[in-house]
Amino acid sequence: MAKAKVRYTCQACGDIRPVAYGRCPACGAWNSYVEEREVPAAPAGAVRREGQGSAPVPITRVPAEGHARMTTGLAEVDRVLGGGIVPGALMLLGGEPGAGKSTLTMQMAAALARQQRTILYLSGEESAHQIRLRAERLSALDDHMHLLCESDMPSVLEAIRGLKPDFVVVDSIQAMQDPELSSVPGSVAQVREAALQFQQVAKRSGLPVVLVGHVTKEGTLAGPRVLEHLVDTVLSFEGDRYRAHRLLRTLKNRFGSTLEVGVFEMTGSGLSEVADPSALFLAERSPGASGSAVGVLVEGSRPLLLEVQALVAPTPSGSPRRAANGLDPGRLVQILAVLDRRLGLDMARADVHANVVGGLHMDEPAGDLALALAIISAARGVPLPDPMVAIGEIGLGAEIRRVGQIEARLHEAAKLGFSQALIPRGNLEGLAIPASLSVHGIGQLVEALPHAFPASPDADRS
Ligand code: TYD
Ligand code: MG
């Protein structure tokens, strides 16, 4: 009998080679190749199958059914998904162990079960008993929820054909296994094969499927980057064991925006939605402390208030340190350069630490002004006047540049009781300002100083 042909697949990126490499030429991972059986090609001389596929259709004849989305009723989840679950969507929910993926998917499933939809909750990792205990804790016991503890793909597919569910959760995709492949569960080959099979089921029968995927500490979806282009939506569930709140982000969405963020809090009875995340992120702020400023970011369609902290300390020896947590280190260096060249704030012998509170990431340049004021406040040891928010991007000439969605940001600030806002002067025109807020338009960074530090000598400099 002829020996089965083998090939080698990089477990990190899915690269395929005829021989194993010590280091993957495609992604640089070390010792990442695993032997696999080659997929048999059609035998030579076999009659080519005639396509039974579909004919091309003018795009205008394609029915515009507008995807009847299924809403879970969990507002944060629905919003992140772009308005609910699209039929036939294959979704991937990634997160570190303990993030709460099983909890979140169980709560989604329970919400749908309550709408009389048939749910298949498939677990390859936990026993039915463990899952029932979780479901009890989450008040998720419902006759429409069906459990299957199985990792064998043919059995799983058969169960789906038999039950005809409206929604399937696969917890986790790394536990699924196709006996046809000799590779171990969790390997690229197994994960990809299982995901492909779920994709076919999803597309063919319009069944939405959520695949839970474990993310390694390095932040990659364990092994298969291949999964990301196979699925319609990639969600990531972030947070850590030491903090109660969790963020649900969209990294990819064929059916909606990728900017939305959902905020949850882990409680004794599951995840509860945080309707007012700004209040949560500002909860631990100590007003009157120097080195702290409040900025307003827009995540997706929602404005979020967050605290930016800075600490300036003399450099013990050698070159000064710049540490950035929750923001781009390059941005911090750039703001420091602007402060040095344009405001004469000399930090050459100072370590600067900057931190965005609450595990959030400040990617938006609109946070620049808050960051700059937090640094100046830290350097001077003088706090900012408390109920003040600072909004604006800082250019290399220390000019304050316009930002988008200014009215939404100001309303959020007013809602949380802030009474003063520094905003780009360019944003003032035609602006409807909430009555409780006094707004100052800033053209150059130096003009912010008299407002931010009213008792300081530079109050009369501008
Ligand atoms: P889990 O959903 O099992 O995480 P994952 O599937 O991502 O690994 O749960 C994560 C943690 O949440 C776990 O340590 C227990 C805790 N938890 C609660 O605090 N309250 C709850 O109601 C539940 C179900 C879990
Ligand atoms: Mg789990």
Short mmCIF file of C-alpha atoms and ligand atoms in Angstrom, two decimals:
data_model
loop_
_atom_site.label_atom_id
_atom_site.label_comp_id
_atom_site.label_asym_id
_atom_site.label_seq_id
_atom_site.Cartn_x
_atom_site.Cartn_y
_atom_site.Cartn_z
CA MET A 1 0.00 0.00 0.00
CA ALA A 2 1.31 3.44 -0.89
CA LYS A 3 2.26 5.52 2.10
CA ALA A 4 -0.09 8.43 2.74
CA LYS A 5 1.48 11.71 1.63
CA VAL A 6 2.20 14.15 4.42
CA ARG A 7 2.70 17.87 4.60
CA TYR A 8 3.74 20.26 7.35
CA THR A 9 1.63 23.17 8.56
CA CYS A 10 2.83 26.05 10.71
CA GLN A 11 0.68 26.07 13.85
CA ALA A 12 0.99 29.81 14.14
CA CYS A 13 -0.01 30.96 10.66
CA GLY A 14 -1.16 27.96 8.65
CA ASP A 15 1.76 28.08 6.18
CA ILE A 16 2.10 24.75 4.33
CA ARG A 17 5.46 23.18 3.30
CA PRO A 18 6.59 19.79 2.02
CA VAL A 19 9.21 19.59 4.80
CA ALA A 20 9.29 20.93 8.36
CA TYR A 21 11.26 24.14 8.97
CA GLY A 22 12.82 25.07 12.31
CA ARG A 23 11.55 28.58 11.83
CA CYS A 24 8.52 29.49 9.74
CA PRO A 25 9.58 31.56 6.70
CA ALA A 26 6.10 33.11 6.60
CA CYS A 27 5.56 34.30 10.19
CA GLY A 28 8.85 33.71 11.96
CA ALA A 29 7.49 31.30 14.59
CA TRP A 30 9.95 28.72 15.92
CA ASN A 31 9.33 24.95 15.89
CA SER A 32 5.79 25.53 14.75
CA TYR A 33 5.43 22.90 12.01
CA VAL A 34 3.23 19.87 12.55
CA GLU A 35 2.85 16.88 10.31
CA GLU A 36 -0.48 16.40 8.58
CA ARG A 37 -2.00 14.01 6.12
CA GLU A 38 -2.34 15.60 2.72
CA VAL A 39 -5.85 16.07 1.38
CA PRO A 40 -6.10 13.53 -1.47
CA ALA A 41 -6.28 15.12 -4.91
CA ALA A 42 -8.76 13.82 -7.49
CA PRO A 43 -7.30 10.71 -9.10
CA ALA A 44 -5.63 11.27 -12.47
CA GLY A 45 -7.98 10.71 -15.37
CA ALA A 46 -11.08 11.13 -13.24
CA VAL A 47 -14.01 12.66 -15.07
CA ARG A 48 -14.31 16.31 -14.18
CA ARG A 49 -17.49 16.97 -12.31
CA GLU A 50 -19.89 19.26 -14.11
CA GLY A 51 -20.74 22.25 -11.93
CA GLN A 52 -24.25 22.26 -10.53
CA GLY A 53 -23.61 25.76 -9.20
CA SER A 54 -25.67 28.89 -9.53
CA ALA A 55 -25.84 31.19 -12.53
CA PRO A 56 -24.75 34.83 -12.29
CA VAL A 57 -27.60 37.22 -11.44
CA PRO A 58 -27.77 41.00 -12.04
CA ILE A 59 -27.12 42.61 -8.67
CA THR A 60 -30.40 44.55 -8.92
CA ARG A 61 -32.33 41.27 -9.00
CA VAL A 62 -30.82 40.08 -5.75
CA PRO A 63 -33.55 40.31 -3.13
CA ALA A 64 -32.78 43.06 -0.64
CA GLU A 65 -34.27 41.24 2.32
CA GLY A 66 -32.18 43.41 4.62
CA HIS A 67 -31.10 40.46 6.79
CA ALA A 68 -33.82 39.89 9.36
CA ARG A 69 -31.53 40.11 12.36
CA MET A 70 -32.20 38.19 15.53
CA THR A 71 -31.89 40.44 18.55
CA THR A 72 -30.78 38.92 21.81
CA GLY A 73 -32.25 41.71 23.90
CA LEU A 74 -28.83 42.16 25.51
CA ALA A 75 -28.40 45.70 24.26
CA GLU A 76 -24.61 45.72 24.49
CA VAL A 77 -24.27 42.50 22.49
CA ASP A 78 -26.78 43.54 19.84
CA ARG A 79 -25.08 46.88 19.36
CA VAL A 80 -21.61 45.38 19.03
CA LEU A 81 -22.96 42.94 16.44
CA GLY A 82 -24.34 45.84 14.41
CA GLY A 83 -27.97 45.43 15.45
CA GLY A 84 -28.35 41.73 16.19
CA ILE A 85 -27.40 38.34 14.82
CA VAL A 86 -27.51 37.89 11.04
CA PRO A 87 -28.87 34.54 9.77
CA GLY A 88 -26.09 32.25 8.61
CA ALA A 89 -23.40 34.33 10.30
CA LEU A 90 -20.32 32.52 11.54
CA MET A 91 -18.95 34.43 14.51
CA LEU A 92 -15.75 33.93 16.45
CA LEU A 93 -15.57 35.04 20.07
CA GLY A 94 -11.99 35.16 21.31
CA GLY A 95 -10.67 35.83 24.79
CA GLU A 96 -8.25 34.63 27.42
CA PRO A 97 -9.26 31.83 29.75
CA GLY A 98 -11.48 33.23 32.49
CA ALA A 99 -12.54 36.28 30.50
CA GLY A 100 -16.13 35.06 30.59
CA LYS A 101 -16.69 33.65 27.10
CA SER A 102 -18.75 30.70 28.29
CA THR A 103 -20.76 33.01 30.51
CA LEU A 104 -21.46 35.48 27.73
CA THR A 105 -22.42 32.84 25.15
CA MET A 106 -24.67 31.10 27.69
CA GLN A 107 -26.41 34.39 28.43
CA MET A 108 -26.89 35.09 24.72
CA ALA A 109 -28.24 31.57 24.23
CA ALA A 110 -30.59 31.94 27.20
CA ALA A 111 -31.91 35.26 25.93
CA LEU A 112 -32.73 33.63 22.58
CA ALA A 113 -34.20 30.55 24.25
CA ARG A 114 -36.59 32.83 26.10
CA GLN A 115 -37.84 33.95 22.67
CA GLN A 116 -38.83 30.32 21.96
CA ARG A 117 -35.82 29.74 19.73
CA THR A 118 -34.16 26.36 19.74
CA ILE A 119 -30.58 26.56 20.98
CA LEU A 120 -27.77 24.04 20.74
CA TYR A 121 -25.04 24.66 23.27
CA LEU A 122 -22.14 22.49 22.32
CA SER A 123 -19.32 21.98 24.77
CA GLY A 124 -16.15 20.04 24.20
CA GLU A 125 -14.59 21.12 27.46
CA GLU A 126 -17.06 20.94 30.30
CA SER A 127 -19.46 18.30 31.55
CA ALA A 128 -23.22 18.72 31.20
CA HIS A 129 -23.38 18.99 34.99
CA GLN A 130 -20.91 21.89 35.09
CA ILE A 131 -22.83 23.69 32.37
CA ARG A 132 -26.12 23.17 34.15
CA LEU A 133 -24.62 24.70 37.31
CA ARG A 134 -23.54 27.73 35.34
CA ALA A 135 -26.92 27.97 33.66
CA GLU A 136 -28.64 27.89 37.07
CA ARG A 137 -26.42 30.67 38.30
CA LEU A 138 -27.31 32.70 35.22
CA SER A 139 -31.03 31.90 35.44
CA ALA A 140 -30.65 30.34 32.02
CA LEU A 141 -32.63 27.12 32.47
CA ASP A 142 -35.05 26.85 29.60
CA ASP A 143 -36.50 23.91 27.68
CA HIS A 144 -35.42 25.51 24.41
CA MET A 145 -31.79 25.23 25.42
CA HIS A 146 -30.19 21.93 24.40
CA LEU A 147 -26.83 20.76 25.65
CA LEU A 148 -24.40 18.51 23.88
CA CYS A 149 -21.06 17.59 25.40
CA GLU A 150 -19.23 16.26 22.39
CA SER A 151 -16.07 17.01 20.45
CA ASP A 152 -16.44 14.57 17.57
CA MET A 153 -17.36 16.55 14.47
CA PRO A 154 -19.49 13.94 12.66
CA SER A 155 -21.61 13.47 15.81
CA VAL A 156 -21.91 17.21 16.21
CA LEU A 157 -23.08 17.73 12.63
CA GLU A 158 -25.57 14.90 12.99
CA ALA A 159 -26.97 16.50 16.15
CA ILE A 160 -27.40 19.80 14.31
CA ARG A 161 -29.23 18.06 11.45
CA GLY A 162 -31.49 16.32 13.95
CA LEU A 163 -32.30 19.23 16.24
CA LYS A 164 -32.50 22.00 13.57
CA PRO A 165 -31.56 24.71 16.06
CA ASP A 166 -31.93 28.46 15.50
CA PHE A 167 -28.61 29.26 17.16
CA VAL A 168 -25.50 27.22 17.93
CA VAL A 169 -22.69 27.90 20.39
CA VAL A 170 -19.47 25.93 19.99
CA ASP A 171 -17.44 26.07 23.22
CA SER A 172 -14.69 25.87 22.09
CA ILE A 173 -13.58 25.47 18.49
CA GLN A 174 -10.20 24.22 19.76
CA ALA A 175 -11.89 21.24 21.40
CA MET A 176 -13.58 20.02 18.20
CA GLN A 177 -12.03 17.09 16.42
CA ASP A 178 -12.42 15.41 13.06
CA PRO A 179 -11.42 11.72 13.25
CA GLU A 180 -10.38 11.82 9.58
CA LEU A 181 -7.39 13.95 10.51
CA SER A 182 -4.56 12.48 12.53
CA SER A 183 -3.56 15.83 14.06
CA VAL A 184 -4.32 16.51 17.70
CA PRO A 185 -7.32 18.66 18.73
CA GLY A 186 -6.41 22.33 18.83
CA SER A 187 -3.92 22.06 15.96
CA VAL A 188 -4.32 24.35 12.98
CA ALA A 189 -5.53 21.51 10.81
CA GLN A 190 -8.24 20.43 13.26
CA VAL A 191 -9.42 23.92 14.10
CA ARG A 192 -9.57 24.96 10.46
CA GLU A 193 -11.36 21.80 9.39
CA ALA A 194 -13.96 22.08 12.14
CA ALA A 195 -14.52 25.77 11.42
CA LEU A 196 -14.97 25.03 7.70
CA GLN A 197 -17.59 22.44 8.50
CA PHE A 198 -19.48 24.88 10.73
CA GLN A 199 -19.19 27.49 8.00
CA GLN A 200 -20.87 25.15 5.52
CA VAL A 201 -23.70 24.41 7.93
CA ALA A 202 -24.14 28.10 8.70
CA LYS A 203 -24.24 29.18 5.05
CA ARG A 204 -26.37 26.31 3.82
CA SER A 205 -29.11 26.50 6.41
CA GLY A 206 -28.92 30.14 7.46
CA LEU A 207 -27.99 29.05 10.97
CA PRO A 208 -25.98 31.53 13.03
CA VAL A 209 -23.04 29.90 14.84
CA VAL A 210 -20.75 31.33 17.52
CA LEU A 211 -17.35 29.71 17.81
CA VAL A 212 -15.60 30.32 21.10
CA GLY A 213 -11.83 30.55 20.66
CA HIS A 214 -9.16 30.62 23.35
CA VAL A 215 -6.58 33.29 23.02
CA THR A 216 -3.08 32.69 24.27
CA LYS A 217 -1.30 35.11 26.56
CA GLU A 218 0.46 36.66 23.54
CA GLY A 219 -2.97 37.70 22.32
CA THR A 220 -3.21 35.59 19.19
CA LEU A 221 -6.18 33.32 18.68
CA ALA A 222 -4.42 30.12 19.63
CA GLY A 223 -2.77 28.95 16.44
CA PRO A 224 -5.19 29.76 13.72
CA ARG A 225 -5.04 33.18 12.23
CA VAL A 226 -6.65 31.20 9.41
CA LEU A 227 -9.96 31.38 11.27
CA GLU A 228 -10.15 35.15 11.08
CA HIS A 229 -10.81 35.28 7.35
CA LEU A 230 -13.03 32.24 7.46
CA VAL A 231 -15.59 33.79 9.78
CA ASP A 232 -17.90 36.78 9.22
CA THR A 233 -17.39 38.41 12.56
CA VAL A 234 -14.50 38.39 15.02
CA LEU A 235 -15.37 39.48 18.53
CA SER A 236 -12.91 39.79 21.34
CA PHE A 237 -13.81 39.68 25.00
CA GLU A 238 -11.29 41.49 27.14
CA GLY A 239 -10.78 42.12 30.79
CA ASP A 240 -8.88 40.43 33.54
CA ARG A 241 -9.62 38.49 36.67
CA TYR A 242 -8.71 41.39 38.90
CA ARG A 243 -11.20 43.81 37.43
CA ALA A 244 -14.92 43.25 37.26
CA HIS A 245 -15.59 44.95 33.98
CA ARG A 246 -15.21 43.37 30.56
CA LEU A 247 -15.11 44.89 27.10
CA LEU A 248 -16.63 43.26 24.05
CA ARG A 249 -15.01 44.52 20.86
CA THR A 250 -15.49 43.79 17.17
CA LEU A 251 -12.23 43.19 15.33
CA LYS A 252 -14.01 42.33 12.10
CA ASN A 253 -17.65 42.51 11.08
CA ARG A 254 -19.05 41.82 7.64
CA PHE A 255 -22.42 43.07 8.89
CA GLY A 256 -21.62 46.22 10.81
CA SER A 257 -19.11 48.65 12.22
CA THR A 258 -15.97 47.45 13.97
CA LEU A 259 -15.83 50.47 16.23
CA GLU A 260 -18.48 49.47 18.73
CA VAL A 261 -17.55 48.44 22.24
CA GLY A 262 -19.84 46.73 24.72
CA VAL A 263 -19.18 47.12 28.43
CA PHE A 264 -20.12 44.50 31.02
CA GLU A 265 -19.54 43.86 34.66
CA MET A 266 -18.98 40.33 36.00
CA THR A 267 -21.27 39.76 38.99
CA GLY A 268 -22.23 36.75 41.08
CA SER A 269 -25.06 36.03 38.70
CA GLY A 270 -23.29 36.54 35.41
CA LEU A 271 -22.47 39.48 33.22
CA SER A 272 -24.53 42.58 33.64
CA GLU A 273 -24.55 45.30 31.05
CA VAL A 274 -23.06 48.62 32.01
CA ALA A 275 -25.36 51.22 30.57
CA ASP A 276 -23.26 54.12 31.82
CA PRO A 277 -19.60 53.16 31.32
CA SER A 278 -18.29 56.70 31.77
CA ALA A 279 -19.46 56.67 35.37
CA LEU A 280 -17.76 53.31 35.87
CA PHE A 281 -14.45 54.48 34.43
CA LEU A 282 -14.45 57.67 36.48
CA ALA A 283 -15.62 56.01 39.70
CA GLU A 284 -12.19 55.70 41.32
CA ARG A 285 -10.93 59.11 40.36
CA SER A 286 -9.75 61.28 43.20
CA PRO A 287 -10.64 64.86 42.30
CA GLY A 288 -8.04 67.38 43.34
CA ALA A 289 -5.06 65.14 42.58
CA SER A 290 -2.40 66.48 40.24
CA GLY A 291 -1.47 64.56 37.12
CA SER A 292 -5.03 63.63 36.23
CA ALA A 293 -7.24 64.89 33.41
CA VAL A 294 -10.51 63.71 31.92
CA GLY A 295 -10.85 63.24 28.18
CA VAL A 296 -13.81 62.19 26.05
CA LEU A 297 -13.31 59.51 23.43
CA VAL A 298 -15.83 58.14 20.98
CA GLU A 299 -15.87 54.36 20.73
CA GLY A 300 -18.10 53.45 17.81
CA SER A 301 -21.20 55.53 18.22
CA ARG A 302 -20.75 56.08 21.92
CA PRO A 303 -18.84 58.79 23.76
CA LEU A 304 -16.83 57.61 26.77
CA LEU A 305 -15.30 59.73 29.49
CA LEU A 306 -12.02 58.48 30.79
CA GLU A 307 -9.29 59.54 33.11
CA VAL A 308 -5.74 60.03 31.85
CA GLN A 309 -3.04 59.99 34.50
CA ALA A 310 0.55 61.14 34.33
CA LEU A 311 3.42 60.83 36.75
CA VAL A 312 6.63 62.79 36.35
CA ALA A 313 9.63 61.73 38.42
CA PRO A 314 13.34 62.63 38.33
CA THR A 315 15.35 60.12 36.28
CA PRO A 316 17.62 58.25 38.73
CA SER A 317 20.40 57.81 36.17
CA GLY A 318 20.92 57.33 32.47
CA SER A 319 18.27 58.04 29.89
CA PRO A 320 14.77 59.05 30.98
CA ARG A 321 11.96 56.50 30.81
CA ARG A 322 8.69 56.96 28.95
CA ALA A 323 6.07 54.43 29.91
CA ALA A 324 2.61 54.38 28.34
CA ASN A 325 -0.20 52.17 29.54
CA GLY A 326 -3.40 52.22 27.48
CA LEU A 327 -2.05 54.58 24.87
CA ASP A 328 0.45 54.53 22.04
CA PRO A 329 4.00 55.13 23.36
CA GLY A 330 4.82 57.02 20.14
CA ARG A 331 1.97 59.41 20.86
CA LEU A 332 3.32 60.08 24.36
CA VAL A 333 6.78 60.85 22.97
CA GLN A 334 5.27 63.19 20.39
CA ILE A 335 3.23 65.09 22.96
CA LEU A 336 6.32 65.41 25.17
CA ALA A 337 8.28 66.80 22.22
CA VAL A 338 5.55 69.37 21.55
CA LEU A 339 5.47 70.34 25.25
CA ASP A 340 9.25 70.73 25.20
CA ARG A 341 9.62 72.69 21.96
CA ARG A 342 6.46 74.78 22.09
CA LEU A 343 5.85 75.33 25.80
CA GLY A 344 9.41 75.00 27.09
CA LEU A 345 8.49 72.16 29.45
CA ASP A 346 11.86 70.46 29.86
CA MET A 347 11.53 66.73 30.58
CA ALA A 348 15.04 65.72 29.57
CA ARG A 349 15.85 64.52 33.09
CA ALA A 350 12.44 63.25 34.04
CA ASP A 351 10.74 59.86 33.75
CA VAL A 352 7.21 60.18 32.45
CA HIS A 353 4.53 57.55 33.05
CA ALA A 354 1.15 57.91 31.40
CA ASN A 355 -1.84 55.70 32.08
CA VAL A 356 -5.38 55.45 30.80
CA VAL A 357 -7.54 54.21 33.64
CA GLY A 358 -9.84 51.20 33.46
CA GLY A 359 -8.06 48.99 30.93
CA LEU A 360 -9.25 51.14 28.05
CA HIS A 361 -7.07 52.01 25.12
CA MET A 362 -6.95 55.60 23.99
CA ASP A 363 -6.37 55.27 20.27
CA GLU A 364 -8.09 58.47 19.32
CA PRO A 365 -6.01 61.65 18.92
CA ALA A 366 -8.91 63.55 20.53
CA GLY A 367 -7.38 62.45 23.83
CA ASP A 368 -4.16 64.44 23.20
CA LEU A 369 -5.23 67.56 25.07
CA ALA A 370 -6.21 65.59 28.19
CA LEU A 371 -2.87 63.76 28.06
CA ALA A 372 -0.88 66.99 27.65
CA LEU A 373 -2.72 68.67 30.54
CA ALA A 374 -2.22 65.62 32.77
CA ILE A 375 1.53 65.80 32.09
CA ILE A 376 1.74 69.55 32.75
CA SER A 377 -0.32 69.09 35.91
CA ALA A 378 2.00 66.30 37.08
CA ALA A 379 5.13 68.32 36.30
CA ARG A 380 3.83 71.33 38.21
CA GLY A 381 2.17 69.38 40.99
CA VAL A 382 -0.96 71.45 40.44
CA PRO A 383 -4.35 69.75 39.89
CA LEU A 384 -6.74 70.79 37.16
CA PRO A 385 -9.99 72.45 38.23
CA ASP A 386 -12.17 69.48 38.92
CA PRO A 387 -15.27 69.38 36.81
CA MET A 388 -13.35 69.92 33.56
CA VAL A 389 -12.97 67.79 30.44
CA ALA A 390 -10.35 68.40 27.75
CA ILE A 391 -10.96 67.42 24.14
CA GLY A 392 -8.69 67.96 21.15
CA GLU A 393 -5.95 66.63 18.95
CA ILE A 394 -2.56 68.35 19.26
CA GLY A 395 -0.58 69.04 16.08
CA LEU A 396 3.19 69.37 15.92
CA GLY A 397 2.83 73.14 16.01
CA ALA A 398 0.92 72.81 19.33
CA GLU A 399 -2.24 73.78 17.50
CA ILE A 400 -5.44 72.17 18.76
CA ARG A 401 -7.14 70.40 15.88
CA ARG A 402 -10.81 69.76 15.37
CA VAL A 403 -12.32 66.45 16.37
CA GLY A 404 -15.45 64.63 15.18
CA GLN A 405 -18.71 64.18 17.09
CA ILE A 406 -18.06 67.10 19.42
CA GLU A 407 -21.71 67.49 20.46
CA ALA A 408 -22.01 63.87 21.53
CA ARG A 409 -18.85 64.28 23.60
CA LEU A 410 -20.09 67.45 25.28
CA HIS A 411 -23.45 65.92 26.12
CA GLU A 412 -21.75 62.95 27.75
CA ALA A 413 -19.61 65.34 29.83
CA ALA A 414 -22.64 67.39 30.84
CA LYS A 415 -24.55 64.23 31.73
CA LEU A 416 -21.82 63.22 34.16
CA GLY A 417 -21.87 66.59 35.89
CA PHE A 418 -18.87 68.28 34.29
CA SER A 419 -19.28 72.04 34.08
CA GLN A 420 -16.27 73.10 31.99
CA ALA A 421 -14.90 71.84 28.71
CA LEU A 422 -11.84 72.81 26.71
CA ILE A 423 -12.42 72.04 23.04
CA PRO A 424 -10.75 72.90 19.72
CA ARG A 425 -11.65 76.42 18.60
CA GLY A 426 -12.41 75.03 15.14
CA ASN A 427 -15.26 73.02 16.65
CA LEU A 428 -17.06 76.08 18.10
CA GLU A 429 -18.84 77.21 14.95
CA GLY A 430 -22.53 76.36 14.93
CA LEU A 431 -22.13 74.27 18.05
CA ALA A 432 -25.13 73.56 20.28
CA ILE A 433 -23.72 73.64 23.79
CA PRO A 434 -25.49 71.95 26.73
CA ALA A 435 -26.74 74.67 29.10
CA SER A 436 -24.89 73.37 32.16
CA LEU A 437 -21.52 73.45 30.42
CA SER A 438 -19.17 76.37 29.96
CA VAL A 439 -17.08 75.71 26.87
CA HIS A 440 -13.75 77.34 25.97
CA GLY A 441 -12.46 77.16 22.40
CA ILE A 442 -8.70 76.59 22.28
CA GLY A 443 -6.61 77.43 19.20
CA GLN A 444 -3.12 76.84 20.59
CA LEU A 445 -2.12 74.62 23.50
CA VAL A 446 -0.82 77.61 25.46
CA GLU A 447 -4.34 79.09 25.49
CA ALA A 448 -5.53 76.11 27.53
CA LEU A 449 -3.20 76.94 30.42
CA PRO A 450 -5.11 79.88 31.97
CA HIS A 451 -8.23 77.70 32.09
CA ALA A 452 -6.47 74.60 33.32
CA PHE A 453 -4.29 76.37 35.88
CA PRO A 454 -6.19 79.56 36.78
CA ALA A 455 -4.02 80.38 39.80
CA SER A 456 -0.68 79.97 37.97
CA PRO A 457 1.42 82.84 36.56
CA ASP A 458 0.72 81.82 32.96
CA ALA A 459 -2.89 82.86 33.55
CA ASP A 460 -1.88 86.26 32.16
CA ARG A 461 0.42 84.93 29.45
CA SER A 462 -2.20 84.28 26.82
P1 TYD B 1 -16.11 31.69 32.09
O1 TYD B 1 -17.31 32.16 31.36
O2 TYD B 1 -16.05 30.25 32.42
O3 TYD B 1 -14.79 32.13 31.30
P2 TYD B 1 -14.16 31.55 29.93
O4 TYD B 1 -15.17 30.67 29.27
O5 TYD B 1 -13.81 32.76 29.11
O6 TYD B 1 -12.91 30.81 30.30
O7 TYD B 1 -16.07 32.51 33.46
C1 TYD B 1 -15.01 33.33 33.84
C2 TYD B 1 -15.02 33.69 35.30
O8 TYD B 1 -16.20 34.34 35.67
C3 TYD B 1 -14.86 32.51 36.21
O9 TYD B 1 -13.64 32.70 36.92
C4 TYD B 1 -16.01 32.57 37.15
C5 TYD B 1 -16.59 33.93 36.96
N1 TYD B 1 -18.06 33.98 37.04
C6 TYD B 1 -18.67 34.90 37.87
O10 TYD B 1 -18.01 35.68 38.56
N2 TYD B 1 -20.05 34.96 37.92
C7 TYD B 1 -20.81 34.11 37.19
O11 TYD B 1 -22.04 34.19 37.26
C8 TYD B 1 -20.16 33.15 36.33
C9 TYD B 1 -20.98 32.19 35.51
C10 TYD B 1 -18.79 33.13 36.28
MG MG B 2 -15.15 28.59 28.95
#
